[in-house]
Amino acid sequence: MSIDHDQDVTRAERSDNVPAIPDPGLPEHTWRPTDVDERLAKRAERQVATLFGLSSVCVLLFLVSYFVLDVGDNHTTFAGFGASTVALGSTLGGALLFIGIGIIQWARKLMGDHEISEMRHPARSSDEDRAATLEALALGAEESGIGRRPLVRNSLLGAVGLLGLPAIVMLRDLGPLPGDKLYHTVWEKGMRVVRDVVGTPINKADLEIGDLVNAEPEIVFAVDEEGEHVLEGVELQVAKSKAAVILLRMDPSDITPAKGRENWSVDGIVCYSKICTHVGCPISLNERKTHHLLCPCHQSTFDLADSGKVVFGPAARSLPQLPLMVDEEGFLVAQSDFTEPVGPSFWERG
Ligand code: FES
């Protein structure tokens, strides 16, 4: 306590002895050329309007590029990049850049630039200060010239208004709606279950108790609203990833089949979608003794011995099970497609 007291005394003595630093005040105001020459001010006004106009041109070019440049399989390229990507990026970037430069020029050359000093005050302003602030805002609006310079104001409003259009037209990329595609995969009766990547069919005798295999459908063709057609390229990869499954062999006596699923497994081999029903991560962390399958993303845990029910975590639905059987050569095949949609929930799902 005595030390604190001594320190306070010393501090008080020091503050008595140190002379106050005089307020240096504000430097003398320097007028800019545009403050004193109306001809230069008009020229600066035209420069600012030109920059806002260039921004508007960039937005129009963005819209033209968006609708004209092909982004399909045979898309045009520019310096090795997709021409559409280059055009959309450069035009939208230009639109923002020109508006930014225009506003900087406007502030530097045309808006009032009087220096102001303000004393520190309590956090809440007094009523007088608030009134003064409103007055200062009104003065700022007046000094910015937004009322007196309709060319700058209107070109800025036009440029900013047009900036909303790219966001609106890009909503088109959210479509088309998926229709009933979320309800089905390519699995169908008799389609073989093959090993992921290598694509070899799986005989039921290949799996021992405890084995877990990442697998996929042996897709040759698909049947949809366009009729029967061979799947290739991206379409094939999308179909396979949506239909990805895991196989697990366990002691048949461990399985508690749900009603109607008594014949969905083959000698203790069960098959489930590999896509987590929470937000769609691929799952394959298996706890051998409990037959629990853990999703690494948010730890949802599914019981593969009990119809894929959720035993822990944020997933709201069981893991969809694929009904299995064997063909005449002993290879694992599907009895049908999944009987419910795979993956996360979606709005239209009942
Ligand atoms: S995606 Fe699997 S728990 Fe979240």
mmCIF file of C-alpha atoms and ligand atoms in Angstrom:
data_model
loop_
_atom_site.group_PDB
_atom_site.id
_atom_site.type_symbol
_atom_site.label_atom_id
_atom_site.label_comp_id
_atom_site.label_asym_id
_atom_site.label_seq_id
_atom_site.Cartn_x
_atom_site.Cartn_y
_atom_site.Cartn_z
ATOM 1 C CA MET A 1 0.000 0.000 0.000
ATOM 2 C CA SER A 2 2.788 2.438 0.890
ATOM 3 C CA ILE A 3 4.534 1.787 -2.415
ATOM 4 C CA ASP A 4 1.331 2.647 -4.340
ATOM 5 C CA HIS A 5 0.952 5.792 -2.266
ATOM 6 C CA ASP A 6 4.561 6.859 -3.034
ATOM 7 C CA GLN A 7 4.026 6.227 -6.715
ATOM 8 C CA ASP A 8 0.835 8.352 -6.724
ATOM 9 C CA VAL A 9 2.650 11.210 -5.022
ATOM 10 C CA THR A 10 5.538 11.011 -7.504
ATOM 11 C CA ARG A 11 3.132 10.961 -10.427
ATOM 12 C CA ALA A 12 1.234 14.001 -9.075
ATOM 13 C CA GLU A 13 4.503 15.930 -8.535
ATOM 14 C CA ARG A 14 5.662 15.058 -12.016
ATOM 15 C CA SER A 15 2.373 16.192 -13.580
ATOM 16 C CA ASP A 16 2.679 19.496 -11.656
ATOM 17 C CA ASN A 17 6.199 20.076 -12.961
ATOM 18 C CA VAL A 18 5.786 19.050 -16.631
ATOM 19 C CA PRO A 19 4.558 21.969 -18.690
ATOM 20 C CA ALA A 20 1.506 21.274 -20.844
ATOM 21 C CA ILE A 21 2.247 20.738 -24.544
ATOM 22 C CA PRO A 22 0.677 23.620 -26.455
ATOM 23 C CA ASP A 23 -2.021 22.713 -28.913
ATOM 24 C CA PRO A 24 -0.315 23.001 -32.307
ATOM 25 C CA GLY A 25 -3.647 23.676 -33.967
ATOM 26 C CA LEU A 26 -4.462 22.811 -37.536
ATOM 27 C CA PRO A 27 -2.105 23.650 -40.385
ATOM 28 C CA GLU A 28 -3.232 26.352 -42.742
ATOM 29 C CA HIS A 29 -5.728 25.042 -45.270
ATOM 30 C CA THR A 30 -4.405 24.580 -48.781
ATOM 31 C CA TRP A 31 -6.938 25.098 -51.539
ATOM 32 C CA ARG A 32 -6.922 22.556 -54.339
ATOM 33 C CA PRO A 33 -6.946 23.638 -57.994
ATOM 34 C CA THR A 34 -10.520 22.377 -58.337
ATOM 35 C CA ASP A 35 -11.581 24.532 -55.337
ATOM 36 C CA VAL A 36 -10.495 27.735 -56.995
ATOM 37 C CA ASP A 37 -10.979 27.036 -60.705
ATOM 38 C CA GLU A 38 -14.504 26.068 -61.802
ATOM 39 C CA ARG A 39 -13.145 24.970 -65.202
ATOM 40 C CA LEU A 40 -10.908 22.355 -63.511
ATOM 41 C CA ALA A 41 -13.796 21.316 -61.270
ATOM 42 C CA LYS A 42 -15.953 20.681 -64.328
ATOM 43 C CA ARG A 43 -13.166 18.659 -65.894
ATOM 44 C CA ALA A 44 -12.819 16.567 -62.739
ATOM 45 C CA GLU A 45 -16.569 16.067 -62.749
ATOM 46 C CA ARG A 46 -16.415 14.720 -66.302
ATOM 47 C CA GLN A 47 -13.525 12.408 -65.355
ATOM 48 C CA VAL A 48 -15.520 10.968 -62.472
ATOM 49 C CA ALA A 49 -18.598 10.515 -64.646
ATOM 50 C CA THR A 50 -16.451 8.792 -67.300
ATOM 51 C CA LEU A 51 -15.151 6.322 -64.722
ATOM 52 C CA PHE A 52 -18.686 5.520 -63.572
ATOM 53 C CA GLY A 53 -19.692 5.203 -67.227
ATOM 54 C CA LEU A 54 -16.836 2.742 -67.858
ATOM 55 C CA SER A 55 -18.123 0.704 -64.924
ATOM 56 C CA SER A 56 -21.537 0.561 -66.586
ATOM 57 C CA VAL A 57 -19.942 -0.554 -69.871
ATOM 58 C CA CYS A 58 -18.114 -3.350 -68.030
ATOM 59 C CA VAL A 59 -21.386 -4.579 -66.531
ATOM 60 C CA LEU A 60 -23.003 -4.633 -69.983
ATOM 61 C CA LEU A 61 -19.996 -6.559 -71.358
ATOM 62 C CA PHE A 62 -20.342 -8.976 -68.440
ATOM 63 C CA LEU A 63 -23.949 -9.649 -69.415
ATOM 64 C CA VAL A 64 -23.043 -10.107 -73.085
ATOM 65 C CA SER A 65 -20.182 -12.494 -72.178
ATOM 66 C CA TYR A 66 -22.431 -14.447 -69.860
ATOM 67 C CA PHE A 67 -24.976 -15.175 -72.564
ATOM 68 C CA VAL A 68 -22.688 -15.396 -75.622
ATOM 69 C CA LEU A 69 -19.642 -17.387 -74.523
ATOM 70 C CA ASP A 70 -20.062 -21.135 -74.540
ATOM 71 C CA VAL A 71 -19.320 -22.998 -71.320
ATOM 72 C CA GLY A 72 -20.298 -26.427 -72.648
ATOM 73 C CA ASP A 73 -17.932 -29.235 -73.630
ATOM 74 C CA ASN A 74 -16.521 -27.248 -76.596
ATOM 75 C CA HIS A 75 -16.016 -24.008 -74.738
ATOM 76 C CA THR A 76 -13.784 -21.311 -76.207
ATOM 77 C CA THR A 77 -10.420 -20.813 -74.496
ATOM 78 C CA PHE A 78 -8.248 -17.749 -74.024
ATOM 79 C CA ALA A 79 -4.553 -18.182 -73.065
ATOM 80 C CA GLY A 80 -5.361 -21.652 -71.830
ATOM 81 C CA PHE A 81 -8.265 -20.521 -69.640
ATOM 82 C CA GLY A 82 -11.962 -20.712 -70.392
ATOM 83 C CA ALA A 83 -12.861 -17.528 -72.314
ATOM 84 C CA SER A 84 -16.083 -17.251 -70.319
ATOM 85 C CA THR A 85 -14.182 -17.319 -67.029
ATOM 86 C CA VAL A 86 -11.699 -14.679 -68.236
ATOM 87 C CA ALA A 87 -14.407 -12.420 -69.671
ATOM 88 C CA LEU A 88 -16.729 -12.631 -66.654
ATOM 89 C CA GLY A 89 -13.897 -12.101 -64.185
ATOM 90 C CA SER A 90 -12.296 -9.189 -66.016
ATOM 91 C CA THR A 91 -15.566 -7.347 -66.770
ATOM 92 C CA LEU A 92 -16.967 -7.686 -63.262
ATOM 93 C CA GLY A 93 -13.577 -6.767 -61.798
ATOM 94 C CA GLY A 94 -13.419 -3.752 -64.140
ATOM 95 C CA ALA A 95 -16.898 -2.626 -63.089
ATOM 96 C CA LEU A 96 -15.935 -2.629 -59.422
ATOM 97 C CA LEU A 97 -12.533 -1.089 -60.108
ATOM 98 C CA PHE A 98 -13.911 1.852 -62.122
ATOM 99 C CA ILE A 99 -16.536 2.618 -59.495
ATOM 100 C CA GLY A 100 -13.839 2.536 -56.820
ATOM 101 C CA ILE A 101 -11.481 4.817 -58.753
ATOM 102 C CA GLY A 102 -14.379 7.153 -59.588
ATOM 103 C CA ILE A 103 -15.327 7.534 -55.934
ATOM 104 C CA ILE A 104 -11.697 8.173 -54.953
ATOM 105 C CA GLN A 105 -11.347 10.873 -57.635
ATOM 106 C CA TRP A 106 -14.629 12.412 -56.563
ATOM 107 C CA ALA A 107 -13.475 12.588 -52.937
ATOM 108 C CA ARG A 108 -9.986 13.866 -53.816
ATOM 109 C CA LYS A 109 -10.965 16.550 -56.289
ATOM 110 C CA LEU A 110 -14.559 17.612 -55.689
ATOM 111 C CA MET A 111 -15.746 16.878 -52.156
ATOM 112 C CA GLY A 112 -14.997 19.438 -49.440
ATOM 113 C CA ASP A 113 -11.643 18.767 -47.699
ATOM 114 C CA HIS A 114 -11.650 21.140 -44.724
ATOM 115 C CA GLU A 115 -9.524 19.832 -41.854
ATOM 116 C CA ILE A 116 -11.476 19.308 -38.660
ATOM 117 C CA SER A 117 -10.236 18.760 -35.098
ATOM 118 C CA GLU A 118 -12.452 17.124 -32.552
ATOM 119 C CA MET A 119 -11.962 16.917 -28.770
ATOM 120 C CA ARG A 120 -12.328 13.599 -27.009
ATOM 121 C CA HIS A 121 -15.642 13.177 -25.328
ATOM 122 C CA PRO A 122 -17.648 10.508 -23.484
ATOM 123 C CA ALA A 123 -18.869 7.559 -25.500
ATOM 124 C CA ARG A 124 -22.407 8.874 -25.658
ATOM 125 C CA SER A 125 -22.602 12.092 -27.520
ATOM 126 C CA SER A 126 -24.475 14.964 -25.984
ATOM 127 C CA ASP A 127 -27.665 16.107 -27.607
ATOM 128 C CA GLU A 128 -25.825 19.143 -28.883
ATOM 129 C CA ASP A 129 -23.171 16.906 -30.494
ATOM 130 C CA ARG A 130 -25.842 14.765 -32.083
ATOM 131 C CA ALA A 131 -27.518 17.789 -33.535
ATOM 132 C CA ALA A 132 -24.124 19.008 -34.717
ATOM 133 C CA THR A 133 -23.458 15.625 -36.339
ATOM 134 C CA LEU A 134 -26.681 15.784 -38.281
ATOM 135 C CA GLU A 135 -25.777 19.273 -39.323
ATOM 136 C CA ALA A 136 -22.309 18.059 -40.390
ATOM 137 C CA LEU A 137 -23.876 15.251 -42.417
ATOM 138 C CA ALA A 138 -26.127 17.707 -44.151
ATOM 139 C CA LEU A 139 -23.121 19.917 -44.791
ATOM 140 C CA GLY A 140 -21.178 16.915 -46.118
ATOM 141 C CA ALA A 141 -23.982 16.071 -48.507
ATOM 142 C CA GLU A 142 -23.997 19.677 -49.597
ATOM 143 C CA GLU A 143 -20.212 19.823 -50.012
ATOM 144 C CA SER A 144 -20.035 16.521 -51.863
ATOM 145 C CA GLY A 145 -22.025 18.300 -54.515
ATOM 146 C CA ILE A 146 -24.360 15.346 -54.959
ATOM 147 C CA GLY A 147 -27.283 17.717 -55.263
ATOM 148 C CA ARG A 148 -25.528 20.229 -57.452
ATOM 149 C CA ARG A 149 -23.786 17.758 -59.745
ATOM 150 C CA PRO A 150 -26.502 15.604 -61.278
ATOM 151 C CA LEU A 151 -24.107 14.138 -63.858
ATOM 152 C CA VAL A 152 -21.934 12.531 -61.157
ATOM 153 C CA ARG A 153 -24.921 11.514 -59.046
ATOM 154 C CA ASN A 154 -26.885 9.962 -61.898
ATOM 155 C CA SER A 155 -23.930 8.132 -63.425
ATOM 156 C CA LEU A 156 -23.056 6.699 -59.988
ATOM 157 C CA LEU A 157 -26.645 5.621 -59.376
ATOM 158 C CA GLY A 158 -26.729 4.003 -62.802
ATOM 159 C CA ALA A 159 -23.427 2.185 -62.267
ATOM 160 C CA VAL A 160 -24.350 0.934 -58.788
ATOM 161 C CA GLY A 161 -27.810 -0.084 -59.960
ATOM 162 C CA LEU A 162 -26.374 -2.095 -62.859
ATOM 163 C CA LEU A 163 -24.005 -3.879 -60.460
ATOM 164 C CA GLY A 164 -27.007 -5.804 -59.138
ATOM 165 C CA LEU A 165 -27.703 -7.352 -62.539
ATOM 166 C CA PRO A 166 -24.782 -9.869 -62.550
ATOM 167 C CA ALA A 167 -26.016 -11.261 -59.241
ATOM 168 C CA ILE A 168 -29.509 -11.639 -60.677
ATOM 169 C CA VAL A 169 -28.555 -13.264 -63.979
ATOM 170 C CA MET A 170 -26.193 -15.671 -62.228
ATOM 171 C CA LEU A 171 -29.194 -17.096 -60.375
ATOM 172 C CA ARG A 172 -29.756 -18.951 -63.638
ATOM 173 C CA ASP A 173 -26.763 -21.159 -62.768
ATOM 174 C CA LEU A 174 -28.717 -22.580 -59.825
ATOM 175 C CA GLY A 175 -31.063 -24.323 -62.241
ATOM 176 C CA PRO A 176 -32.432 -26.389 -63.779
ATOM 177 C CA LEU A 177 -34.342 -28.040 -60.944
ATOM 178 C CA PRO A 178 -33.270 -31.647 -60.436
ATOM 179 C CA GLY A 179 -36.734 -33.136 -60.989
ATOM 180 C CA ASP A 180 -36.825 -36.675 -59.586
ATOM 181 C CA LYS A 181 -33.052 -37.241 -59.987
ATOM 182 C CA LEU A 182 -32.533 -36.995 -56.221
ATOM 183 C CA TYR A 183 -34.867 -39.917 -55.653
ATOM 184 C CA HIS A 184 -33.007 -42.449 -57.788
ATOM 185 C CA THR A 185 -29.548 -43.843 -58.460
ATOM 186 C CA VAL A 186 -28.432 -46.094 -61.325
ATOM 187 C CA TRP A 187 -28.739 -49.227 -59.220
ATOM 188 C CA GLU A 188 -31.235 -51.680 -60.654
ATOM 189 C CA LYS A 189 -32.110 -55.323 -60.346
ATOM 190 C CA GLY A 190 -29.225 -57.624 -61.318
ATOM 191 C CA MET A 191 -26.553 -54.858 -61.503
ATOM 192 C CA ARG A 192 -23.264 -56.164 -60.122
ATOM 193 C CA VAL A 193 -21.531 -54.650 -57.127
ATOM 194 C CA VAL A 194 -17.876 -54.062 -58.124
ATOM 195 C CA ARG A 195 -14.833 -52.875 -56.208
ATOM 196 C CA ASP A 196 -14.274 -49.135 -56.175
ATOM 197 C CA VAL A 197 -11.611 -47.978 -58.707
ATOM 198 C CA VAL A 198 -10.536 -51.420 -59.974
ATOM 199 C CA GLY A 199 -14.076 -52.402 -60.974
ATOM 200 C CA THR A 200 -13.770 -56.146 -60.319
ATOM 201 C CA PRO A 201 -16.973 -57.999 -59.373
ATOM 202 C CA ILE A 202 -17.207 -59.346 -55.837
ATOM 203 C CA ASN A 203 -18.000 -62.949 -55.085
ATOM 204 C CA LYS A 204 -19.655 -63.500 -51.742
ATOM 205 C CA ALA A 205 -16.873 -65.957 -50.921
ATOM 206 C CA ASP A 206 -14.279 -63.167 -51.322
ATOM 207 C CA LEU A 207 -15.329 -61.473 -48.093
ATOM 208 C CA GLU A 208 -14.481 -62.636 -44.603
ATOM 209 C CA ILE A 209 -16.288 -61.566 -41.451
ATOM 210 C CA GLY A 210 -15.180 -58.034 -40.558
ATOM 211 C CA ASP A 211 -14.185 -57.089 -44.120
ATOM 212 C CA LEU A 212 -15.348 -53.693 -45.328
ATOM 213 C CA VAL A 213 -15.174 -52.896 -49.042
ATOM 214 C CA ASN A 214 -15.767 -49.639 -50.880
ATOM 215 C CA ALA A 215 -17.808 -50.497 -53.940
ATOM 216 C CA GLU A 216 -19.800 -49.063 -56.816
ATOM 217 C CA PRO A 217 -22.251 -50.252 -59.481
ATOM 218 C CA GLU A 218 -20.984 -51.898 -62.660
ATOM 219 C CA ILE A 219 -22.674 -49.296 -64.844
ATOM 220 C CA VAL A 220 -22.999 -49.851 -68.542
ATOM 221 C CA PHE A 221 -26.071 -47.807 -69.315
ATOM 222 C CA ALA A 222 -28.758 -45.820 -67.584
ATOM 223 C CA VAL A 223 -32.453 -45.490 -68.170
ATOM 224 C CA ASP A 224 -34.022 -42.103 -67.535
ATOM 225 C CA GLU A 225 -36.460 -39.715 -69.163
ATOM 226 C CA GLU A 226 -34.156 -39.631 -72.231
ATOM 227 C CA GLY A 227 -34.482 -43.408 -72.564
ATOM 228 C CA GLU A 228 -31.713 -46.015 -72.326
ATOM 229 C CA HIS A 229 -28.247 -44.687 -73.069
ATOM 230 C CA VAL A 230 -24.601 -45.532 -72.387
ATOM 231 C CA LEU A 231 -23.027 -43.476 -69.614
ATOM 232 C CA GLU A 232 -19.636 -41.885 -70.308
ATOM 233 C CA GLY A 233 -17.267 -39.232 -68.969
ATOM 234 C CA VAL A 234 -18.596 -36.837 -66.340
ATOM 235 C CA GLU A 235 -22.081 -38.340 -66.484
ATOM 236 C CA LEU A 236 -20.640 -41.745 -65.617
ATOM 237 C CA GLN A 237 -18.556 -40.353 -62.736
ATOM 238 C CA VAL A 238 -21.561 -38.474 -61.309
ATOM 239 C CA ALA A 239 -23.736 -41.586 -61.525
ATOM 240 C CA LYS A 240 -21.071 -43.714 -59.822
ATOM 241 C CA SER A 241 -20.416 -41.238 -57.021
ATOM 242 C CA LYS A 242 -24.115 -40.931 -56.260
ATOM 243 C CA ALA A 243 -24.466 -44.721 -56.168
ATOM 244 C CA ALA A 244 -21.288 -45.388 -54.114
ATOM 245 C CA VAL A 245 -21.762 -48.069 -51.458
ATOM 246 C CA ILE A 246 -19.920 -49.921 -48.750
ATOM 247 C CA LEU A 247 -20.124 -53.643 -48.144
ATOM 248 C CA LEU A 248 -19.590 -55.135 -44.726
ATOM 249 C CA ARG A 249 -19.584 -58.775 -43.789
ATOM 250 C CA MET A 250 -20.586 -59.691 -40.248
ATOM 251 C CA ASP A 251 -21.865 -62.751 -38.450
ATOM 252 C CA PRO A 252 -25.432 -63.205 -39.792
ATOM 253 C CA SER A 253 -26.675 -63.675 -36.226
ATOM 254 C CA ASP A 254 -25.554 -60.093 -35.410
ATOM 255 C CA ILE A 255 -27.979 -58.617 -37.939
ATOM 256 C CA THR A 256 -31.324 -57.280 -36.719
ATOM 257 C CA PRO A 257 -33.198 -56.839 -39.996
ATOM 258 C CA ALA A 258 -36.050 -54.349 -40.133
ATOM 259 C CA LYS A 259 -39.454 -55.600 -41.197
ATOM 260 C CA GLY A 260 -39.362 -56.355 -44.915
ATOM 261 C CA ARG A 261 -35.550 -56.441 -45.054
ATOM 262 C CA GLU A 262 -35.099 -60.046 -43.956
ATOM 263 C CA ASN A 263 -33.604 -61.052 -47.347
ATOM 264 C CA TRP A 264 -31.580 -57.889 -48.060
ATOM 265 C CA SER A 265 -28.261 -59.386 -46.895
ATOM 266 C CA VAL A 266 -26.241 -62.335 -48.249
ATOM 267 C CA ASP A 267 -24.543 -64.586 -45.683
ATOM 268 C CA GLY A 268 -24.053 -61.604 -43.343
ATOM 269 C CA ILE A 269 -22.963 -59.224 -46.141
ATOM 270 C CA VAL A 270 -24.866 -55.940 -45.970
ATOM 271 C CA CYS A 271 -24.651 -53.013 -48.374
ATOM 272 C CA TYR A 272 -25.287 -49.344 -47.572
ATOM 273 C CA SER A 273 -24.959 -45.988 -49.287
ATOM 274 C CA LYS A 274 -21.547 -44.449 -48.677
ATOM 275 C CA ILE A 275 -22.997 -40.909 -48.553
ATOM 276 C CA CYS A 276 -23.709 -39.575 -45.054
ATOM 277 C CA THR A 277 -27.318 -38.489 -44.592
ATOM 278 C CA HIS A 278 -26.201 -35.416 -42.648
ATOM 279 C CA VAL A 279 -24.516 -33.246 -45.283
ATOM 280 C CA GLY A 280 -23.120 -35.859 -47.642
ATOM 281 C CA CYS A 281 -19.568 -36.735 -46.590
ATOM 282 C CA PRO A 282 -18.285 -40.151 -47.706
ATOM 283 C CA ILE A 283 -18.241 -42.575 -44.785
ATOM 284 C CA SER A 284 -16.062 -45.619 -44.166
ATOM 285 C CA LEU A 285 -14.718 -45.557 -40.584
ATOM 286 C CA ASN A 286 -15.836 -48.906 -39.285
ATOM 287 C CA GLU A 287 -15.869 -50.063 -35.682
ATOM 288 C CA ARG A 288 -15.497 -53.773 -36.207
ATOM 289 C CA LYS A 289 -16.926 -55.097 -32.936
ATOM 290 C CA THR A 290 -20.077 -52.956 -32.868
ATOM 291 C CA HIS A 291 -20.627 -52.746 -36.666
ATOM 292 C CA HIS A 292 -20.920 -48.994 -36.217
ATOM 293 C CA LEU A 293 -19.927 -46.793 -39.127
ATOM 294 C CA LEU A 294 -18.617 -43.325 -38.248
ATOM 295 C CA CYS A 295 -18.739 -40.266 -40.473
ATOM 296 C CA PRO A 296 -15.468 -38.299 -40.117
ATOM 297 C CA CYS A 297 -17.097 -34.928 -40.775
ATOM 298 C CA HIS A 298 -19.390 -34.460 -37.755
ATOM 299 C CA GLN A 299 -19.238 -37.886 -36.124
ATOM 300 C CA SER A 300 -22.664 -39.195 -37.101
ATOM 301 C CA THR A 301 -22.624 -42.919 -36.343
ATOM 302 C CA PHE A 302 -24.789 -45.538 -38.033
ATOM 303 C CA ASP A 303 -25.485 -49.120 -36.917
ATOM 304 C CA LEU A 304 -25.010 -51.356 -39.951
ATOM 305 C CA ALA A 305 -26.356 -54.363 -38.058
ATOM 306 C CA ASP A 306 -29.616 -52.523 -37.442
ATOM 307 C CA SER A 307 -30.763 -51.096 -40.804
ATOM 308 C CA GLY A 308 -28.221 -48.267 -40.699
ATOM 309 C CA LYS A 309 -29.995 -46.480 -37.833
ATOM 310 C CA VAL A 310 -28.387 -43.347 -36.421
ATOM 311 C CA VAL A 311 -26.916 -44.065 -32.977
ATOM 312 C CA PHE A 312 -25.031 -40.781 -32.547
ATOM 313 C CA GLY A 313 -24.472 -37.410 -34.169
ATOM 314 C CA PRO A 314 -26.395 -34.846 -36.188
ATOM 315 C CA ALA A 315 -27.646 -37.082 -39.031
ATOM 316 C CA ALA A 316 -31.444 -37.216 -38.997
ATOM 317 C CA ARG A 317 -31.992 -40.291 -41.189
ATOM 318 C CA SER A 318 -30.728 -43.853 -41.334
ATOM 319 C CA LEU A 319 -28.143 -44.777 -43.924
ATOM 320 C CA PRO A 320 -30.054 -46.091 -46.979
ATOM 321 C CA GLN A 321 -29.570 -49.839 -47.464
ATOM 322 C CA LEU A 322 -29.198 -51.498 -50.855
ATOM 323 C CA PRO A 323 -30.973 -54.885 -51.082
ATOM 324 C CA LEU A 324 -28.414 -57.555 -52.080
ATOM 325 C CA MET A 325 -28.584 -60.991 -53.699
ATOM 326 C CA VAL A 326 -26.184 -63.135 -55.741
ATOM 327 C CA ASP A 327 -26.321 -63.989 -59.428
ATOM 328 C CA GLU A 328 -25.907 -67.491 -60.842
ATOM 329 C CA GLU A 329 -22.081 -67.142 -60.673
ATOM 330 C CA GLY A 330 -22.114 -66.200 -56.996
ATOM 331 C CA PHE A 331 -21.341 -62.510 -57.546
ATOM 332 C CA LEU A 332 -23.084 -59.873 -55.448
ATOM 333 C CA VAL A 333 -25.788 -57.970 -57.333
ATOM 334 C CA ALA A 334 -28.492 -55.486 -56.350
ATOM 335 C CA GLN A 335 -32.094 -56.580 -55.945
ATOM 336 C CA SER A 336 -33.235 -53.087 -56.957
ATOM 337 C CA ASP A 337 -32.366 -49.426 -56.569
ATOM 338 C CA PHE A 338 -32.325 -47.944 -53.047
ATOM 339 C CA THR A 339 -35.869 -47.709 -51.713
ATOM 340 C CA GLU A 340 -35.288 -44.142 -50.459
ATOM 341 C CA PRO A 341 -33.162 -41.166 -51.606
ATOM 342 C CA VAL A 342 -29.467 -41.291 -50.710
ATOM 343 C CA GLY A 343 -27.530 -38.392 -49.206
ATOM 344 C CA PRO A 344 -28.666 -35.361 -47.200
ATOM 345 C CA SER A 345 -32.278 -34.287 -46.831
ATOM 346 C CA PHE A 346 -33.678 -31.830 -49.354
ATOM 347 C CA TRP A 347 -36.704 -29.544 -49.411
ATOM 348 C CA GLU A 348 -38.921 -31.622 -51.650
ATOM 349 C CA ARG A 349 -38.330 -34.828 -49.731
ATOM 350 C CA GLY A 350 -41.525 -35.967 -48.061
HETATM 351 S S1 FES B 1 -21.639 -35.180 -43.022
HETATM 352 FE FE1 FES B 1 -21.608 -36.933 -41.843
HETATM 353 S S2 FES B 1 -21.929 -36.260 -39.867
HETATM 354 FE FE2 FES B 1 -22.001 -34.465 -41.037
#
